[in-house]
C-alpha positions as a Python dict, from the first residue, in 0.01 Angstrom:
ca = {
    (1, 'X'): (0, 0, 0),
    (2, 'X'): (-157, 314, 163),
    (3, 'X'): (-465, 468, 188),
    (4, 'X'): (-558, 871, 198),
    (5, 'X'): (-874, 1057, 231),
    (6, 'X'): (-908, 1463, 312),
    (7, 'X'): (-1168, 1583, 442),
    (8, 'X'): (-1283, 1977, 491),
    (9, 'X'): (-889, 2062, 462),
    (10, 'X'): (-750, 1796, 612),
    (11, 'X'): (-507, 1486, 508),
    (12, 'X'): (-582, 1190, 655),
    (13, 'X'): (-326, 919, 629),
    (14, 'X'): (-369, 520, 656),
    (15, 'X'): (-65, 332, 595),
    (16, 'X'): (-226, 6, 523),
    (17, 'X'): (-548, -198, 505),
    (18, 'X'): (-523, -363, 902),
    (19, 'X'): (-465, 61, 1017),
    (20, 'X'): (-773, 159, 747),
    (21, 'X'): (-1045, -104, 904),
    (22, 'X'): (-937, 3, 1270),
    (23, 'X'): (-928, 333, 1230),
    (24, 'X'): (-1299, 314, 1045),
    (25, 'X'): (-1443, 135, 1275),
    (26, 'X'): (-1722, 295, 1489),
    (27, 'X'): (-1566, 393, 1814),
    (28, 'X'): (-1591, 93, 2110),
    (29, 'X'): (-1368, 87, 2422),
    (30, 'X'): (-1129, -218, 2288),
    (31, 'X'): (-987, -85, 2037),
    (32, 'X'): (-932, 299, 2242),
    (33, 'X'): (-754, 28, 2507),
    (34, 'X'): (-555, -130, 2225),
    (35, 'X'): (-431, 218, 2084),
    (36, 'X'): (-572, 155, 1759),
    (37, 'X'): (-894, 335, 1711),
    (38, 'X'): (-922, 685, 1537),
    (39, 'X'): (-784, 933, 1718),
    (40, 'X'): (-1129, 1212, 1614),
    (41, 'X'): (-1479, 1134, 1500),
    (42, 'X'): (-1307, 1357, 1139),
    (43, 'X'): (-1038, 1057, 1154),
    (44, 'X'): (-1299, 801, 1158),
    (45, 'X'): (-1545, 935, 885),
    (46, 'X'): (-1204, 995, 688),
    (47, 'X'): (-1161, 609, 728),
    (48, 'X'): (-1476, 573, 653),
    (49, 'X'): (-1497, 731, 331),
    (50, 'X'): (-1133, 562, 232),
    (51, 'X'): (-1293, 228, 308),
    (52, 'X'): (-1564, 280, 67),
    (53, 'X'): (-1345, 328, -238),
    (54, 'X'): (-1154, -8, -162),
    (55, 'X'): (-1201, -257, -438),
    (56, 'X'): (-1340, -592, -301),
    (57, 'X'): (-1031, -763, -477),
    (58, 'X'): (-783, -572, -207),
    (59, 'X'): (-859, -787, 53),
    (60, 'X'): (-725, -1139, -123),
    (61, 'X'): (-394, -998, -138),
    (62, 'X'): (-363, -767, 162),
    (63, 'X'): (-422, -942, 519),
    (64, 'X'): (-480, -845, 804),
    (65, 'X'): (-246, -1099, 958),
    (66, 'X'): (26, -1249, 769),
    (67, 'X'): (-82, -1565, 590),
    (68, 'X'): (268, -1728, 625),
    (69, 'X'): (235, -1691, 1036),
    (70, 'X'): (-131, -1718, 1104),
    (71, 'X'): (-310, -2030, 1018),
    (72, 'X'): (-636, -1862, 1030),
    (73, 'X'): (-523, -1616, 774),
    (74, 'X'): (-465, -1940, 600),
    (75, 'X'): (-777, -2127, 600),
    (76, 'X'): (-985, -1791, 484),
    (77, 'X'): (-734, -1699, 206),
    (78, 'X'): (-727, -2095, 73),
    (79, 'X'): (-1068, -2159, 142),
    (80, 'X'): (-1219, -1896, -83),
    (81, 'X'): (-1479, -1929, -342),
    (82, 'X'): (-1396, -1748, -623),
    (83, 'X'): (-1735, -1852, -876),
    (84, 'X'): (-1920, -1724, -568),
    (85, 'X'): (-1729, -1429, -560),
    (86, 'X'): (-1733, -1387, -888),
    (87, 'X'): (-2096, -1133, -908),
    (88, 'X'): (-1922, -887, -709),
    (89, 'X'): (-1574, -911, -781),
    (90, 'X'): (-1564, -512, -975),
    (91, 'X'): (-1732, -383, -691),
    (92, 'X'): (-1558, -166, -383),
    (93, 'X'): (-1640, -159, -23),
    (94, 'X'): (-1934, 135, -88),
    (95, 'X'): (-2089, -46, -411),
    (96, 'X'): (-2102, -330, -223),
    (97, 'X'): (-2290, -158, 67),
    (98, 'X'): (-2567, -9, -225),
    (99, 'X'): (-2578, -376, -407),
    (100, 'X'): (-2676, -530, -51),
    (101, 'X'): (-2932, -296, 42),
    (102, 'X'): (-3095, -316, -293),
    (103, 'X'): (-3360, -583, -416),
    (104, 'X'): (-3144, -772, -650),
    (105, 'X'): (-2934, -890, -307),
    (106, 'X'): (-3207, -1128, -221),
    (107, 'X'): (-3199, -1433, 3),
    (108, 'X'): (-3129, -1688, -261),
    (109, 'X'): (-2872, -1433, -363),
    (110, 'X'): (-2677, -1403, -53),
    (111, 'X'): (-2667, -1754, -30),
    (112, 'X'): (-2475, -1837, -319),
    (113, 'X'): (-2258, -1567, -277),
    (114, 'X'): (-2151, -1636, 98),
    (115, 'X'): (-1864, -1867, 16),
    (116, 'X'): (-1752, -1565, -216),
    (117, 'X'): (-1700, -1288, 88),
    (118, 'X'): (-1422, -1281, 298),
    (119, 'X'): (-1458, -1178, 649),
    (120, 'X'): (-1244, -905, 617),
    (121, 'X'): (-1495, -799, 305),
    (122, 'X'): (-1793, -808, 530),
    (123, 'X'): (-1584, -635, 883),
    (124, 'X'): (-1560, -372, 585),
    (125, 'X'): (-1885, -335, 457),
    (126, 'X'): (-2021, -347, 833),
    (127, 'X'): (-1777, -65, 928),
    (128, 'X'): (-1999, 182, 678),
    (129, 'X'): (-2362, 90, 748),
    (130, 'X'): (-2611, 207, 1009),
    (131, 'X'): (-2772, 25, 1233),
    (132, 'X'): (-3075, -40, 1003),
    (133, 'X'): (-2866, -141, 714),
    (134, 'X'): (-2732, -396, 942),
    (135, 'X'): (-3072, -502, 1009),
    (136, 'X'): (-3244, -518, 677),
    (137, 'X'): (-2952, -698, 507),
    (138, 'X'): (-2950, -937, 798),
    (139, 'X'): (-3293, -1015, 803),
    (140, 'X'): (-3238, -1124, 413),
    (141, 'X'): (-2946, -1404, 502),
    (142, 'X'): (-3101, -1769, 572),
    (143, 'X'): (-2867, -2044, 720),
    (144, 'X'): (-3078, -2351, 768),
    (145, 'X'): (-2884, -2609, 993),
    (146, 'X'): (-3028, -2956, 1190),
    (147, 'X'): (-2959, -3206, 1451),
    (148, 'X'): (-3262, -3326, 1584),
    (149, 'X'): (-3462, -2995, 1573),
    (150, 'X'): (-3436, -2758, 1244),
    (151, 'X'): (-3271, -2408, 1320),
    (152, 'X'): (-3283, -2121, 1138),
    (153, 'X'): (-3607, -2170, 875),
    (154, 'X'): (-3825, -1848, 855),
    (155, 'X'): (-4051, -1726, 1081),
    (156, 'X'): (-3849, -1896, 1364),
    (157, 'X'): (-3696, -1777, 1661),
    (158, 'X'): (-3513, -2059, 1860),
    (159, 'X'): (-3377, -2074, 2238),
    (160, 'X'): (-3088, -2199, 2430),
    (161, 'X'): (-3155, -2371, 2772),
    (162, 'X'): (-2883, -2285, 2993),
    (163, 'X'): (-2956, -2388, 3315),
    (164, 'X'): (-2636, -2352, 3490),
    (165, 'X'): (-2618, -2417, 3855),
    (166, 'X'): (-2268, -2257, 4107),
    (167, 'X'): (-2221, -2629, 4183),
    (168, 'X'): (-2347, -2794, 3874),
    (169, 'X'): (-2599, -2969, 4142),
    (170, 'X'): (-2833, -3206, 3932),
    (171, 'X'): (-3141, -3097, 4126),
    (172, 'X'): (-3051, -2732, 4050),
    (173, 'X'): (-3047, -2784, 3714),
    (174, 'X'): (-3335, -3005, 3654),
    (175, 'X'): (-3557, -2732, 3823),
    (176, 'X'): (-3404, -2460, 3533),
    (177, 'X'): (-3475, -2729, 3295),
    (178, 'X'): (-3831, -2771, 3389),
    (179, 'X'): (-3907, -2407, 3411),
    (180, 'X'): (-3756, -2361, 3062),
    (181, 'X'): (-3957, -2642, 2889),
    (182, 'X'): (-4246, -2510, 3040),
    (183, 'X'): (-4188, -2195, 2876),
    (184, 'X'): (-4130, -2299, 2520),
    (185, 'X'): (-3721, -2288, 2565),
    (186, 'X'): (-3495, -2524, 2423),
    (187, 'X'): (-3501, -2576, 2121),
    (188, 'X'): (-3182, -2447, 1985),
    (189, 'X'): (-3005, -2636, 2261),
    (190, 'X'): (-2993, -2742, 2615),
    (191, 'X'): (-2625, -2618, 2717),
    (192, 'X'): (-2476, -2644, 3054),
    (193, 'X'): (-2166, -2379, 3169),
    (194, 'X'): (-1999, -2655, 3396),
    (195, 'X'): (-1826, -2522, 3688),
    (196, 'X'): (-1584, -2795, 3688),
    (197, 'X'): (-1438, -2859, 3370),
    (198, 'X'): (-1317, -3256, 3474),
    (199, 'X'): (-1391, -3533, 3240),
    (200, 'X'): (-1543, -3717, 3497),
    (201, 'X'): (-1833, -3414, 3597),
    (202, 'X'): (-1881, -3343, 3248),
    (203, 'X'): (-1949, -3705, 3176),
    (204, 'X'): (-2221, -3694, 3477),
    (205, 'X'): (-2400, -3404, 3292),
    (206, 'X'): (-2372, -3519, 2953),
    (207, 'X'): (-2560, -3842, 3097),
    (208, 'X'): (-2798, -3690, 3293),
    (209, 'X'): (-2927, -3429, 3000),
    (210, 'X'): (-2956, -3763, 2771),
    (211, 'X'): (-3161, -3933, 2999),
    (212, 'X'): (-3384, -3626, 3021),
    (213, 'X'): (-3402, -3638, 2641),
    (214, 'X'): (-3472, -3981, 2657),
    (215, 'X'): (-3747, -3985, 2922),
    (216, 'X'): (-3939, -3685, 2734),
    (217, 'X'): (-3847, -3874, 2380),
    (218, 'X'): (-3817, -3495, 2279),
    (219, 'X'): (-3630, -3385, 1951),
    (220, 'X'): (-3391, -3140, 2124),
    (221, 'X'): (-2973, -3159, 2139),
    (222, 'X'): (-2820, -3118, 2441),
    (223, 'X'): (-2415, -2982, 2499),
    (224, 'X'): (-2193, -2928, 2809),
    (225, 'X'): (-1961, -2581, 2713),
    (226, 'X'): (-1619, -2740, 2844),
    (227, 'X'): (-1327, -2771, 2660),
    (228, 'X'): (-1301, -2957, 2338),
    (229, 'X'): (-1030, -3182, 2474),
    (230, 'X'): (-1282, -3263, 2782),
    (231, 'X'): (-1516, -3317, 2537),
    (232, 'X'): (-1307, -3550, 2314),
    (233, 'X'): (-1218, -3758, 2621),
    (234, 'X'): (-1591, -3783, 2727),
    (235, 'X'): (-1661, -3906, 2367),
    (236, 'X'): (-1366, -4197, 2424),
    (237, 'X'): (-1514, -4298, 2744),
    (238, 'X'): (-1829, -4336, 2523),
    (239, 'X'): (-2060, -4024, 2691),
    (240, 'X'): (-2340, -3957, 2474),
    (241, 'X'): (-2189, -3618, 2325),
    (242, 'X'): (-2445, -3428, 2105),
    (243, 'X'): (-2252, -3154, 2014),
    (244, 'X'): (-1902, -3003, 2084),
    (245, 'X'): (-1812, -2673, 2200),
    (246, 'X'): (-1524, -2437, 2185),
    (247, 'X'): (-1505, -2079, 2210),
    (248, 'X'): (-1286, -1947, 1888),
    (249, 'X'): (-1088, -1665, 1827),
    (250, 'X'): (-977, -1510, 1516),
    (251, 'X'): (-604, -1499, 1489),
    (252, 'X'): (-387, -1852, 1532),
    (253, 'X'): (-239, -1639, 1848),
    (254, 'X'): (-553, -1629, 2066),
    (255, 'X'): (-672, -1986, 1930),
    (256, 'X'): (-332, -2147, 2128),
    (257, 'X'): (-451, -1929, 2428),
    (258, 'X'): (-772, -2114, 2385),
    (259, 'X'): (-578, -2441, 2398),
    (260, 'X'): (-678, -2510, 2058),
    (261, 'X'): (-573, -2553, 1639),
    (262, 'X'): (-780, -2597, 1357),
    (263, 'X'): (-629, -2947, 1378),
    (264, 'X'): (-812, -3027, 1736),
    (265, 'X'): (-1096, -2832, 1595),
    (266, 'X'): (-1141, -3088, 1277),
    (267, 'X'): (-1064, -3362, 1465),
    (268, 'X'): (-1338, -3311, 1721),
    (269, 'X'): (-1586, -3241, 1458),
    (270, 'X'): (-1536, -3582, 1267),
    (271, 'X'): (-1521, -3742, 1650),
    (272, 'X'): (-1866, -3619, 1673),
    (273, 'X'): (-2013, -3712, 1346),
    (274, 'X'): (-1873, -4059, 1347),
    (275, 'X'): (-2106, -4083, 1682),
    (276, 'X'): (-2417, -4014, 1437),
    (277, 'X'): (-2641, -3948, 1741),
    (278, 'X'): (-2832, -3654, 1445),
    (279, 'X'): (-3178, -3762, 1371),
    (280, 'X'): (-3294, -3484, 1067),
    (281, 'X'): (-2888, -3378, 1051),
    (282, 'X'): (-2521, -3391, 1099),
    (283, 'X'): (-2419, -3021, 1198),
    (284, 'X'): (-2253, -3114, 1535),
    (285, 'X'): (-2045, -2813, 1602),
    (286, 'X'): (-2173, -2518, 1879),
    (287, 'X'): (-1922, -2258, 1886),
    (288, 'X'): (-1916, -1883, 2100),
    (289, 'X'): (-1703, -1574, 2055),
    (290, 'X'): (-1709, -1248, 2114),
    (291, 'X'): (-1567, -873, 2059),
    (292, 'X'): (-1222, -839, 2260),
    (293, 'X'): (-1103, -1194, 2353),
    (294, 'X'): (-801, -1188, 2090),
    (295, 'X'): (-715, -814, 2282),
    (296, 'X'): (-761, -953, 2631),
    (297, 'X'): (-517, -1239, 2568),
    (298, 'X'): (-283, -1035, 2395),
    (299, 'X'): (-346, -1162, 2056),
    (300, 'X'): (-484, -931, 1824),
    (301, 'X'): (-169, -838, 1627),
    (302, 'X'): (-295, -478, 1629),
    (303, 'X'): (-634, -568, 1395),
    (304, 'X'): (-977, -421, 1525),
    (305, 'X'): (-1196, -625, 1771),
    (306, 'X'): (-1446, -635, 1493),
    (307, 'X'): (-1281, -716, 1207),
    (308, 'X'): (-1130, -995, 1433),
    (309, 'X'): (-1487, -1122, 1519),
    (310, 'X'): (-1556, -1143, 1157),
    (311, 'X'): (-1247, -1368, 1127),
    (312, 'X'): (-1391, -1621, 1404),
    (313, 'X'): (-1688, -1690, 1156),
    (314, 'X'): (-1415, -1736, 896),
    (315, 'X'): (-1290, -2055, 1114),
    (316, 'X'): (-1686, -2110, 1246),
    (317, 'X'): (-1816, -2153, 871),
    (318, 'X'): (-1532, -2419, 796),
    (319, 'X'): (-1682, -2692, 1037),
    (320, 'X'): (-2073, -2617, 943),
    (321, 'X'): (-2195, -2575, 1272),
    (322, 'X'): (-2530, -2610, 1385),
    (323, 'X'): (-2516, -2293, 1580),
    (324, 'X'): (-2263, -2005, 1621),
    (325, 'X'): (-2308, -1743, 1933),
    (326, 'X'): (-2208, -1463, 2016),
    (327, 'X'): (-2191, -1366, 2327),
    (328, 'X'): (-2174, -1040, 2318),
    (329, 'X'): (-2136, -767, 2615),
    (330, 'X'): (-2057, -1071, 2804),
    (331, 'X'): (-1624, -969, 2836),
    (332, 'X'): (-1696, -636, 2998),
    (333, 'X'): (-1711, -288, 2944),
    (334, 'X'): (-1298, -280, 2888),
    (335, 'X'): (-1405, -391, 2505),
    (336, 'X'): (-1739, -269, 2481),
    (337, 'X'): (-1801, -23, 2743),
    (338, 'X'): (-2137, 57, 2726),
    (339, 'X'): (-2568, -16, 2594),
    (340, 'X'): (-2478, 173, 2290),
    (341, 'X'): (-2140, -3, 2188),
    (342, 'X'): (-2276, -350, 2311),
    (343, 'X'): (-2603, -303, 2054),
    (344, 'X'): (-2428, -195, 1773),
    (345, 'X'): (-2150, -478, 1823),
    (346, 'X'): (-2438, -730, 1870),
    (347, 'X'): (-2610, -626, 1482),
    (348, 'X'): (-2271, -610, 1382),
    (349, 'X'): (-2179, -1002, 1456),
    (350, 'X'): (-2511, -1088, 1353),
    (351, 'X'): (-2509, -904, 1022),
    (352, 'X'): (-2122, -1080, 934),
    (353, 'X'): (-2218, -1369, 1078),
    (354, 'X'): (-2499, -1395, 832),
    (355, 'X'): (-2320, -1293, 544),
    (356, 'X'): (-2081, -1564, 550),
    (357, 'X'): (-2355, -1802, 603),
    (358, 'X'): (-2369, -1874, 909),
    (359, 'X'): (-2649, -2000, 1185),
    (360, 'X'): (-2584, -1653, 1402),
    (361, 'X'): (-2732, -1633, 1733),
    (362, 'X'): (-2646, -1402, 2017),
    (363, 'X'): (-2630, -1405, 2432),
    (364, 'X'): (-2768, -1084, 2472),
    (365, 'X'): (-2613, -994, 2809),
    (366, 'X'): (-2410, -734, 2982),
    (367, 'X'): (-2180, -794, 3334),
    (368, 'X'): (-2255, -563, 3621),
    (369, 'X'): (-1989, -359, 3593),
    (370, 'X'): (-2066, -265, 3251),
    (371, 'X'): (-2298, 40, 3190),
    (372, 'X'): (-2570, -138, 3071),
    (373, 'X'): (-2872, -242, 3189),
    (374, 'X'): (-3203, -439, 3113),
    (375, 'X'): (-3384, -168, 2885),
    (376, 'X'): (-3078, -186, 2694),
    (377, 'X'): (-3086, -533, 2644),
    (378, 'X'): (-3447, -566, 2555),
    (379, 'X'): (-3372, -303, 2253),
    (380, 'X'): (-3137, -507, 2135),
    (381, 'X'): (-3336, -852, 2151),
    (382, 'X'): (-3611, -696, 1968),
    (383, 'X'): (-3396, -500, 1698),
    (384, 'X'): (-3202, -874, 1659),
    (385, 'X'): (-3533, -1064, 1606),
    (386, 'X'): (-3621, -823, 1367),
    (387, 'X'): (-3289, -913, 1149),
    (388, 'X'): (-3347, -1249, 1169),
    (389, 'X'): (-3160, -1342, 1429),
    (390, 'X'): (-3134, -1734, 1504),
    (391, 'X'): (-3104, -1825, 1835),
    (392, 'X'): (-3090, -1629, 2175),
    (393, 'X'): (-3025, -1697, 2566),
    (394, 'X'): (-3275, -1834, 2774),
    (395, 'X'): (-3209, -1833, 3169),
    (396, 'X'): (-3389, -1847, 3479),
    (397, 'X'): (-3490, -1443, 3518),
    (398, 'X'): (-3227, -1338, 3280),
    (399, 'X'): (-2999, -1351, 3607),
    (400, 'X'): (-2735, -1679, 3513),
    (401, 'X'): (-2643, -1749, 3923),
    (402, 'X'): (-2326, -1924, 3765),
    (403, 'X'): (-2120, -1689, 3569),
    (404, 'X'): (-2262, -1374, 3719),
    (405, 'X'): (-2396, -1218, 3402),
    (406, 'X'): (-2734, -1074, 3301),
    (407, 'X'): (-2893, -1262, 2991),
    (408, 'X'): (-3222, -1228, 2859),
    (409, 'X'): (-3520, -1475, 3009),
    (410, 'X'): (-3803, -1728, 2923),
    (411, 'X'): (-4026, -1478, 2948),
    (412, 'X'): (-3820, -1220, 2715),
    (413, 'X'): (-3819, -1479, 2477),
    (414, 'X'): (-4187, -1568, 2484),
    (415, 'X'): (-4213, -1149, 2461),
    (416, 'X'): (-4043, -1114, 2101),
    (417, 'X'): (-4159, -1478, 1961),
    (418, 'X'): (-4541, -1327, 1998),
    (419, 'X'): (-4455, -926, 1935),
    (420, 'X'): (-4304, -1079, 1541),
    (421, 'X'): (-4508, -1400, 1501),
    (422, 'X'): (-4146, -1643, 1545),
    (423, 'X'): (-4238, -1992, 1629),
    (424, 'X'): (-3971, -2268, 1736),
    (425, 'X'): (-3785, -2504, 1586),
    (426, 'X'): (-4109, -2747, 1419),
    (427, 'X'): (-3980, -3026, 1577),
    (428, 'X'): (-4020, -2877, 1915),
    (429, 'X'): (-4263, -2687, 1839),
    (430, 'X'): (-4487, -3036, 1782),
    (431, 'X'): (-4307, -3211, 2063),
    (432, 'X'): (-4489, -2871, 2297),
    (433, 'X'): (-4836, -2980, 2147),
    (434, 'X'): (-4785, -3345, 2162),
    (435, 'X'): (-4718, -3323, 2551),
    (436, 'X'): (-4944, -3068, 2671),
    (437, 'X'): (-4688, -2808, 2721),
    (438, 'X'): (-4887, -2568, 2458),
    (439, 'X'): (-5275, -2609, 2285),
    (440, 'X'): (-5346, -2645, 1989),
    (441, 'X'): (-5284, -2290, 1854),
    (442, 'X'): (-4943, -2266, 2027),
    (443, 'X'): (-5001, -2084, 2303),
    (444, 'X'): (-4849, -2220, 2658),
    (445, 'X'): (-5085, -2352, 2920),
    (446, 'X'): (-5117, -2251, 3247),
    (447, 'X'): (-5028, -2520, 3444),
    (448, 'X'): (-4742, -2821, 3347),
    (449, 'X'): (-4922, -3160, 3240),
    (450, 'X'): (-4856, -3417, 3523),
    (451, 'X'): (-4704, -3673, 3360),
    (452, 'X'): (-4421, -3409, 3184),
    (453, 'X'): (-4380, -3350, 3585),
    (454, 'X'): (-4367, -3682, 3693),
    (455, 'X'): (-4093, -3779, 3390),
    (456, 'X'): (-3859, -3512, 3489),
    (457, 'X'): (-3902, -3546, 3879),
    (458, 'X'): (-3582, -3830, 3897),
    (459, 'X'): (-3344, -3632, 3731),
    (460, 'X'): (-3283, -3477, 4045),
    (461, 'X'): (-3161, -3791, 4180),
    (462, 'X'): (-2874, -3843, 3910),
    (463, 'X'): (-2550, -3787, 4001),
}
């Protein structure tokens, strides 16, 4: 099956649905690298404009990655929901666009119909909408998850502790700890990078975050980012394992580069929920991607680096995670080169993200060799709170000392909670009042409350 569109004279020529969505898709350095994006800006808008007449039904029987080979593939074709589907099922790629910027495409609506869109349909519909259609249709998706805070309810902006240290030294961390509590962070999760990715260290930070928790009796979850199959082992040796992590990719190809199946992936998940550690839920999955990894380990079997991000949420929304991040300038300016490609990929994996129904948050970040810098990522914080965004990044001055990456801070965090009225997580947000960290109308205090002090002062001394 082929696709054609002309445009002021010209043929343009797409010999099937994988070439259609690359060549469409607005122009990012991964995909010039991979030798798949439009050749013109007139070969793109031709794509474009193709892409719009597709009918929604195309994409159930024309993958991007051959359903016999790729397990992925797989688990989105067989997992579909056709009754969801079922309101739009007539429409193409461009009706589909109008029907979700309209008022009928509400938030009640786009959650019954998230099951019914593939993530193929909604790399699609993304490829043809600006910037502020990604944002006002984003802003209407809801995904409410819980562990022992409540992401993702209205009017709420939640934060990721990552206090990473370059030797993972307990004292190091503690201090980023403090700093963040003290600044309203943490509520979406307290997540540790480790630098050594042993069962053994891992099980010393898992421990030492838990007895934080435990000290502060605060409603937060806490996760160390190593491997699943550290994590697993951690969980035998009986380490109190809140939630498990994995970075995913979307093809089967760059999943075993990852070290990982759908298989592990399930079997970690029901690891984890047999543990029951959940107080107000059972969503135990944290899982990060980003634009480019399936290119940059060889694996994209010549599909687009966003259509292939919309695929990770296809495997993301089968374990119901409780949060799903995208990290996105974070692999370099090879696959998003610069502020203006990293902003519109970061709405972009927040809009599909959201369509599918999932709990979307995003590192907004950028590596120094990227050309990027602060202003750019303080556009794109505020343009992703506006849409709704879940969850963002909170490190010590934006700066993360670990991976050598700039994030966004505390303090940028604090900036957009107050600038939109977002409050945290209610849990949190009570634990803040109950221990002096914020008065009575929410606002932070000025100095920490001695006692939260004097309960976080031994952590240094775990090991």
């Amino acid at each position: 099956m082929g696709f054609a569109h002309t445009l002021d004279g010209t043929s343009y020529r797409f010999a099937d649905l994988k070439t259609l969505l690359a060549k469409a898709s607005p122009r990012r350095s991964g995909d010039a690298l991979a030798g798949i994006a439009a050749a013109s800006a007139a070969e793109r808008v031709a794509a474009q404009m193709a892409l719009a007449d597709v009918p929604l039904r195309d994409f159930l029987n024309d993958a991007v990655v051959a359903y016999e080979t790729d397990e992925v593939t797989r688990l989105i074709i067989d997992g579909h929901d056709r009754a969801a589907f079922a309101p739009v099922a007539s429409m193409t790629v461009g009706e589909l666009r109008d029907w979700l910027l309209g008022d009928d495409a509400d938030t009640q609506a786009l959650a019954k119909l998230a099951p019914g869109f593939t993530p193929e349909m909604a790399a699609a519909v993304c490829k043809i909408m600006r910037l502020q259609d990604l944002i006002a249709v984003g802003a209407k998706c809801r995904t409410t998850t819980s562990f022992r805070s409540t992401i993702g309810l209205p009017g709420r902006l939640s934060t990721r502790l990552q206090p990473n240290h370059p030797t993972d030294h307990p004292a190091g961390i503690a201090a980023s700890i403090v700093d963040g509590l003290m600044l309203g962070a943490g509520d979406a999760v307290i997540g540790i990078n480790p630098v050594t990715d042993s069962v053994e260290s891992v099980t010393g930070l898992l421990v030492m975050l838990d007895e934080m928790r435990a000290r502060l009796d605060a409603p937060i979850q806490s996760c160390v980012l190593a491997h699943v199959t550290t994590t697993m082992a951690a969980m035998q040796r009986a380490a109190p394992v809140d939630l498990v992590f994995q970075s995913i990719a979307g093809t089967q190809a760059a999943n075993r580069a990852f070290g990982i199946s759908l298989g592990l992936l399930a079997e970690a998940h029901d690891a984890a929920q047999a543990l029951a550690r959940g107080t107000v839920g059972t969503n135990v999955m944290y899982f990060e991607t980003g634009q480019g990894s399936e290119l940059s380990s060889g694996s994209h079997e010549g599909v687009d680096q966003q259509t292939l991000e919309a695929r990770c949420y296809g495997v993301a929304r089968h374990f119901k995670p409780l949060l799903v991040n995208s990290v996105v300038g974070f692999i370099g300016p090879e696959y998003l080169y610069d502020g203006k490609e990293i902003t519109r990929a970061g709405l972009e994996d927040h809009f599909c993200g959201k369509l599918l129904g999932l709990p979307m948050g995003c590192d907004i970040c950028y590596t120094n060799h990227a050309e990027a810098d602060q202003d750019d990522m303080d556009a794109l914080l505020t343009l992703l709170a506006a849409a709704g965004c879940t969850f963002i990044m909170g490190v010590p001055g934006a700066d993360d000392v670990m991976l050598n990456y700039q994030s966004t801070s505390f303090h940028d965090a604090l900036y957009v909670r107050h600038l939109l009225g977002l409050r945290p997580a209610p849990e949190f947000e009570a634990w803040l009042a109950a221990v002096g960290i914020s008065d009575t109308s929410g606002g932070l205090r000025a100095r920490a409350p001695e006692r939260l002090i004097a309960t976080l002062s031994p952590l240094s001394s775990v090991t």
